[in-house]
PDB file of C-alpha atoms in Angstrom:
ATOM      1  CA  MET A 237      -0.302  -0.396  -0.214  1.00 44.00           C
ATOM      2  CA  GLY A 238       1.510   3.484  -0.940  1.00 43.00           C
ATOM      3  CA  LEU A 239       2.027   6.695   0.963  1.00 35.00           C
ATOM      4  CA  ALA A 240      -1.594   8.100  -0.047  1.00 34.00           C
ATOM      5  CA  ASP A 241      -3.757   4.947   0.386  1.00 50.00           C
ATOM      6  CA  ARG A 242      -1.850   4.874   4.486  1.00 51.00           C
ATOM      7  CA  TRP A 243      -3.115   8.205   5.111  1.00 53.00           C
ATOM      8  CA  GLY A 244      -6.657   8.088   2.262  1.00 78.00           C
ATOM      9  CA  LEU A 245      -7.266   4.730   5.261  1.00 89.00           C
ATOM     10  CA  ARG A 246      -6.074   6.504   8.000  1.00 89.00           C
ATOM     11  CA  ALA A 247      -8.452   9.164   7.028  1.00 89.00           C
ATOM     12  CA  TRP A 248     -11.896   6.477   7.512  1.00 92.00           C
ATOM     13  CA  LEU A 249     -10.236   5.268  10.741  1.00 93.00           C
ATOM     14  CA  ARG A 250     -10.383   8.239  11.985  1.00 91.00           C
ATOM     15  CA  ALA A 251     -13.404  10.079  10.239  1.00 90.00           C
ATOM     16  CA  PRO A 252     -16.422  10.649  12.972  1.00 89.00           C
ATOM     17  CA  GLY A 253     -19.655  10.318  12.429  1.00 89.00           C
ATOM     18  CA  SER A 254     -22.211   7.315  10.638  1.00 92.00           C
ATOM     19  CA  LEU A 255     -19.264   4.840   8.104  1.00 94.00           C
ATOM     20  CA  SER A 256     -22.904   5.022   6.544  1.00 94.00           C
ATOM     21  CA  LYS A 257     -23.559   8.063   5.692  1.00 92.00           C
ATOM     22  CA  ARG A 258     -19.571   8.804   4.815  1.00 92.00           C
ATOM     23  CA  LEU A 259     -20.090   5.567   2.693  1.00 94.00           C
ATOM     24  CA  ALA A 260     -23.273   6.203   0.771  1.00 93.00           C
ATOM     25  CA  ALA A 261     -22.053   9.981  -0.062  1.00 92.00           C
ATOM     26  CA  THR A 262     -19.028   7.713  -2.171  1.00 93.00           C
ATOM     27  CA  GLY A 263     -21.636   6.407  -4.609  1.00 93.00           C
ATOM     28  CA  ILE A 264     -24.490   6.086  -4.874  1.00 94.00           C
ATOM     29  CA  ARG A 265     -26.339   2.750  -4.128  1.00 96.00           C
ATOM     30  CA  PHE A 266     -24.950   2.723  -0.084  1.00 96.00           C
ATOM     31  CA  GLU A 267     -26.530  -1.161   1.044  1.00 96.00           C
ATOM     32  CA  VAL A 268     -26.141  -3.218   4.272  1.00 97.00           C
ATOM     33  CA  GLN A 269     -25.689  -6.580   4.258  1.00 97.00           C
ATOM     34  CA  VAL A 270     -26.569  -8.396   6.883  1.00 97.00           C
ATOM     35  CA  LEU A 271     -24.493 -11.842   7.163  1.00 97.00           C
ATOM     36  CA  ARG A 272     -24.585 -12.976  10.331  1.00 94.00           C
ATOM     37  CA  GLN A 273     -27.613 -11.782  13.697  1.00 93.00           C
ATOM     38  CA  CYS A 274     -27.340 -14.518  16.928  1.00 89.00           C
ATOM     39  CA  VAL A 275     -26.286 -15.012  20.083  1.00 85.00           C
ATOM     40  CA  ALA A 276     -22.614 -15.615  19.442  1.00 83.00           C
ATOM     41  CA  PRO A 277     -19.836 -16.000  22.248  1.00 79.00           C
ATOM     42  CA  LEU A 278     -18.410 -13.330  23.061  1.00 79.00           C
ATOM     43  CA  ARG A 279     -14.415 -12.528  21.845  1.00 80.00           C
ATOM     44  CA  PRO A 280     -12.075 -11.298  24.929  1.00 76.00           C
ATOM     45  CA  GLN A 281     -11.886  -7.970  22.706  1.00 79.00           C
ATOM     46  CA  GLU A 282     -15.330  -7.303  23.215  1.00 82.00           C
ATOM     47  CA  ARG A 283     -15.743  -8.326  26.978  1.00 79.00           C
ATOM     48  CA  ALA A 284     -13.464  -5.692  27.797  1.00 79.00           C
ATOM     49  CA  ALA A 285     -14.108  -3.002  25.719  1.00 81.00           C
ATOM     50  CA  LEU A 286     -17.884  -3.359  27.578  1.00 81.00           C
ATOM     51  CA  GLY A 287     -16.931  -4.614  30.322  1.00 78.00           C
ATOM     52  CA  LEU A 288     -18.949  -7.900  30.840  1.00 71.00           C
ATOM     53  CA  PRO A 289     -17.821 -10.897  32.638  1.00 64.00           C
ATOM     54  CA  ARG A 290     -18.048 -14.778  30.916  1.00 64.00           C
ATOM     55  CA  ARG A 291     -21.028 -15.939  31.037  1.00 66.00           C
ATOM     56  CA  GLY A 292     -24.276 -13.888  29.580  1.00 66.00           C
ATOM     57  CA  CYS A 293     -25.436 -14.695  26.194  1.00 71.00           C
ATOM     58  CA  THR A 294     -24.976 -11.402  23.593  1.00 82.00           C
ATOM     59  CA  VAL A 295     -26.061 -10.535  20.601  1.00 86.00           C
ATOM     60  CA  VAL A 296     -24.002 -10.813  17.249  1.00 91.00           C
ATOM     61  CA  ARG A 297     -24.368  -8.789  14.079  1.00 94.00           C
ATOM     62  CA  GLU A 298     -21.678  -9.080  11.043  1.00 96.00           C
ATOM     63  CA  VAL A 299     -22.798  -7.927   7.581  1.00 97.00           C
ATOM     64  CA  LEU A 300     -21.008  -5.427   4.790  1.00 98.00           C
ATOM     65  CA  LEU A 301     -21.505  -2.262   3.607  1.00 97.00           C
ATOM     66  CA  ARG A 302     -21.567  -2.347  -0.247  1.00 97.00           C
ATOM     67  CA  VAL A 303     -21.420   1.526  -2.054  1.00 96.00           C
ATOM     68  CA  ASP A 304     -21.849   0.684  -5.961  1.00 95.00           C
ATOM     69  CA  GLY A 305     -21.998  -3.378  -5.086  1.00 96.00           C
ATOM     70  CA  LEU A 306     -18.311  -3.151  -3.993  1.00 96.00           C
ATOM     71  CA  PRO A 307     -18.050  -4.469  -0.825  1.00 97.00           C
ATOM     72  CA  LEU A 308     -16.185  -2.035   1.197  1.00 97.00           C
ATOM     73  CA  VAL A 309     -15.717  -2.513   5.176  1.00 97.00           C
ATOM     74  CA  TRP A 310     -16.930  -6.054   7.299  1.00 97.00           C
ATOM     75  CA  ALA A 311     -18.349  -4.676   9.891  1.00 97.00           C
ATOM     76  CA  ARG A 312     -18.776  -6.176  14.126  1.00 95.00           C
ATOM     77  CA  SER A 313     -21.537  -4.979  16.131  1.00 94.00           C
ATOM     78  CA  ALA A 314     -21.740  -7.264  19.995  1.00 90.00           C
ATOM     79  CA  VAL A 315     -23.990  -6.252  22.852  1.00 89.00           C
ATOM     80  CA  HIS A 316     -24.768  -7.491  25.625  1.00 84.00           C
ATOM     81  CA  ALA A 317     -28.808  -9.524  25.440  1.00 79.00           C
ATOM     82  CA  ALA A 318     -29.513  -8.457  28.738  1.00 79.00           C
ATOM     83  CA  ALA A 319     -29.471  -4.500  27.132  1.00 82.00           C
ATOM     84  CA  LEU A 320     -31.333  -5.899  23.957  1.00 81.00           C
ATOM     85  CA  ALA A 321     -34.097  -5.380  26.045  1.00 80.00           C
ATOM     86  CA  GLY A 322     -33.511  -2.168  27.961  1.00 81.00           C
ATOM     87  CA  PRO A 323     -31.891   0.711  25.491  1.00 85.00           C
ATOM     88  CA  TRP A 324     -30.774  -1.507  22.789  1.00 89.00           C
ATOM     89  CA  LYS A 325     -34.333  -2.982  21.983  1.00 86.00           C
ATOM     90  CA  ALA A 326     -34.116  -1.775  18.376  1.00 86.00           C
ATOM     91  CA  VAL A 327     -31.341  -3.498  17.870  1.00 86.00           C
ATOM     92  CA  LYS A 328     -32.598  -6.391  16.795  1.00 84.00           C
ATOM     93  CA  GLY A 329     -35.385  -5.090  13.918  1.00 84.00           C
ATOM     94  CA  LEU A 330     -32.287  -3.404  11.954  1.00 88.00           C
ATOM     95  CA  GLY A 331     -32.518  -5.722   9.497  1.00 89.00           C
ATOM     96  CA  SER A 332     -30.944  -4.286   6.962  1.00 92.00           C
ATOM     97  CA  ARG A 333     -31.014  -0.861   7.739  1.00 92.00           C
ATOM     98  CA  PRO A 334     -27.302   0.455   8.944  1.00 93.00           C
ATOM     99  CA  LEU A 335     -26.994   0.481  12.648  1.00 92.00           C
ATOM    100  CA  GLY A 336     -25.737   4.333  11.794  1.00 89.00           C
ATOM    101  CA  HIS A 337     -29.159   5.617  11.522  1.00 84.00           C
ATOM    102  CA  LEU A 338     -29.756   4.198  15.323  1.00 86.00           C
ATOM    103  CA  LEU A 339     -26.039   5.267  16.714  1.00 90.00           C
ATOM    104  CA  TYR A 340     -26.723   8.525  15.883  1.00 89.00           C
ATOM    105  CA  GLU A 341     -30.096   9.912  15.781  1.00 85.00           C
ATOM    106  CA  ASP A 342     -30.504   9.283  19.348  1.00 86.00           C
ATOM    107  CA  PRO A 343     -29.040  12.745  21.764  1.00 89.00           C
ATOM    108  CA  ARG A 344     -28.600  10.443  24.571  1.00 90.00           C
ATOM    109  CA  ILE A 345     -26.144   7.559  23.134  1.00 93.00           C
ATOM    110  CA  HIS A 346     -22.089   8.334  23.571  1.00 94.00           C
ATOM    111  CA  ARG A 347     -19.750   7.181  21.318  1.00 94.00           C
ATOM    112  CA  SER A 348     -16.059   6.206  23.187  1.00 94.00           C
ATOM    113  CA  GLU A 349     -12.536   7.353  21.181  1.00 94.00           C
ATOM    114  CA  LEU A 350     -12.621   6.239  17.903  1.00 94.00           C
ATOM    115  CA  GLN A 351      -9.671   3.275  17.946  1.00 93.00           C
ATOM    116  CA  PRO A 352      -8.127   2.075  15.207  1.00 93.00           C
ATOM    117  CA  ARG A 353      -6.598  -1.353  15.061  1.00 92.00           C
ATOM    118  CA  ARG A 354      -4.860  -3.798  13.031  1.00 92.00           C
ATOM    119  CA  VAL A 355      -6.303  -7.008  12.495  1.00 91.00           C
ATOM    120  CA  THR A 356      -4.038 -10.416  13.906  1.00 89.00           C
ATOM    121  CA  ARG A 357      -4.074 -11.865  10.316  1.00 86.00           C
ATOM    122  CA  HIS A 358      -4.681 -15.753  11.875  1.00 87.00           C
ATOM    123  CA  GLY A 359      -7.391 -14.490  14.995  1.00 89.00           C
ATOM    124  CA  PRO A 360     -11.138 -15.722  14.734  1.00 89.00           C
ATOM    125  CA  THR A 361     -12.427 -12.175  13.449  1.00 90.00           C
ATOM    126  CA  ARG A 362     -10.130 -12.283  10.721  1.00 93.00           C
ATOM    127  CA  ARG A 363     -11.128 -16.379   9.321  1.00 93.00           C
ATOM    128  CA  GLN A 364     -14.985 -14.902  10.716  1.00 93.00           C
ATOM    129  CA  MET A 365     -14.745 -12.391   7.955  1.00 96.00           C
ATOM    130  CA  GLN A 366     -12.754 -14.301   5.574  1.00 96.00           C
ATOM    131  CA  ARG A 367     -15.712 -17.185   5.389  1.00 96.00           C
ATOM    132  CA  GLN A 368     -18.637 -14.759   5.094  1.00 97.00           C
ATOM    133  CA  TRP A 369     -16.777 -13.298   2.698  1.00 97.00           C
ATOM    134  CA  LEU A 370     -16.279 -15.726   0.452  1.00 97.00           C
ATOM    135  CA  ALA A 371     -20.058 -16.749   0.839  1.00 97.00           C
ATOM    136  CA  ALA A 372     -21.078 -13.650   0.463  1.00 97.00           C
ATOM    137  CA  VAL A 373     -18.744 -12.350  -2.433  1.00 96.00           C
ATOM    138  CA  GLY A 374     -17.715 -15.630  -3.715  1.00 96.00           C
ATOM    139  CA  GLU A 375     -13.917 -14.696  -4.008  1.00 95.00           C
ATOM    140  CA  PRO A 376     -11.747 -14.315  -1.078  1.00 96.00           C
ATOM    141  CA  ALA A 377     -11.412 -10.914   1.366  1.00 95.00           C
ATOM    142  CA  PRO A 378      -8.081  -8.694  -0.227  1.00 93.00           C
ATOM    143  CA  ALA A 379      -5.504 -10.318   1.652  1.00 90.00           C
ATOM    144  CA  GLN A 380      -4.259  -6.375   2.901  1.00 90.00           C
ATOM    145  CA  MET A 381      -7.690  -5.882   4.433  1.00 92.00           C
ATOM    146  CA  GLN A 382      -5.817  -5.599   7.833  1.00 92.00           C
ATOM    147  CA  TRP A 383      -7.066  -2.436   9.703  1.00 93.00           C
ATOM    148  CA  SER A 384     -10.119  -2.108  11.638  1.00 94.00           C
ATOM    149  CA  ARG A 385     -11.400   0.992  13.891  1.00 95.00           C
ATOM    150  CA  ASN A 386     -13.517   0.010  16.618  1.00 94.00           C
ATOM    151  CA  SER A 387     -15.632   1.808  19.457  1.00 95.00           C
ATOM    152  CA  VAL A 388     -18.571   1.692  21.586  1.00 94.00           C
ATOM    153  CA  PHE A 389     -21.555   3.438  22.291  1.00 95.00           C
ATOM    154  CA  THR A 390     -23.901   3.609  25.461  1.00 93.00           C
ATOM    155  CA  ARG A 391     -26.901   4.554  26.213  1.00 92.00           C
ATOM    156  CA  HIS A 392     -28.201   5.212  29.888  1.00 90.00           C
ATOM    157  CA  GLY A 393     -25.548   2.829  31.446  1.00 89.00           C
ATOM    158  CA  MET A 394     -25.763   0.458  28.802  1.00 89.00           C
ATOM    159  CA  GLN A 395     -23.184  -0.559  25.753  1.00 90.00           C
ATOM    160  CA  LEU A 396     -22.063  -1.300  22.405  1.00 92.00           C
ATOM    161  CA  ARG A 397     -19.524  -2.293  20.657  1.00 92.00           C
ATOM    162  CA  VAL A 398     -18.938  -2.193  16.870  1.00 95.00           C
ATOM    163  CA  MET A 399     -15.672  -2.416  15.353  1.00 95.00           C
ATOM    164  CA  GLU A 400     -15.501  -2.104  11.345  1.00 96.00           C
ATOM    165  CA  LEU A 401     -12.564  -3.666   8.865  1.00 96.00           C
ATOM    166  CA  PHE A 402     -11.280  -2.208   5.274  1.00 96.00           C
ATOM    167  CA  VAL A 403     -11.278  -2.871   2.473  1.00 95.00           C
ATOM    168  CA  PRO A 404      -8.106  -1.100   1.390  1.00 91.00           C
ATOM    169  CA  GLU A 405      -9.947   0.389  -1.998  1.00 90.00           C
ATOM    170  CA  VAL A 406     -11.232   2.186   0.558  1.00 92.00           C
ATOM    171  CA  ALA A 407      -8.549   4.522   0.782  1.00 89.00           C
ATOM    172  CA  LYS A 408      -8.899   5.799  -2.653  1.00 88.00           C
ATOM    173  CA  ARG A 409     -12.809   6.941  -1.452  1.00 86.00           C
ATOM    174  CA  SER A 410     -12.328  10.435   0.197  1.00 79.00           C
ATOM    175  CA  PRO A 411     -14.112  10.135   3.915  1.00 73.00           C
ATOM    176  CA  GLY A 412     -15.047  13.904   3.041  1.00 64.00           C
ATOM    177  CA  PRO A 413     -16.518  16.612   5.453  1.00 61.00           C
ATOM    178  CA  LEU A 414     -19.939  14.620   6.361  1.00 49.00           C
ATOM    179  CA  ARG A 415     -23.282  17.105   7.074  1.00 48.00           C
ATOM    180  CA  LEU A 416     -24.779  16.139   9.820  1.00 44.00           C
ATOM    181  CA  LYS A 417     -28.162  16.972  11.734  1.00 43.00           C
ATOM    182  CA  ARG A 418     -27.984  19.332  14.511  1.00 39.00           C
ATOM    183  CA  ARG A 419     -29.039  18.073  16.950  1.00 39.00           C
ATOM    184  CA  ARG A 420     -30.726  20.232  19.402  1.00 35.00           C
TER     185      ARG A 420
END
């Protein structure tokens, strides 16, 4: 990856606000392809980020974000099942709507600082993404798909973790300034 590509990807990793809206602004058609939404065990980073004990049901949602048919981001969100009966119950009914619509429309939701992170090449997150990518796209995920950003959203003391893993080609698109709705 050249220097310009690295800087372009860095801009995406640090871009505030809704990733869905930023991606949608780079093309004509934006879509969310739900790959899986189910009860699943938390991974160690998720458990640490959410401050949860080893036990308990967790709901995981994994999606591909596509612009003009091209898959650009694989994303995984995780929330403790107890939060689905309370402040995060809308997550259950999202379907193919972007999670960002839920997260940025409510002024009671607060986001942690974005944490760019390189995904372990042979770790469980990478293996899961590769299996789903192959099934959804029909070809292997790009080998250079290594950089993610992680953040935790809090509403009424309950947390939801989001991890977004970018294809290198996203660096060629400008995340640009996004006109956000002003909260009153």
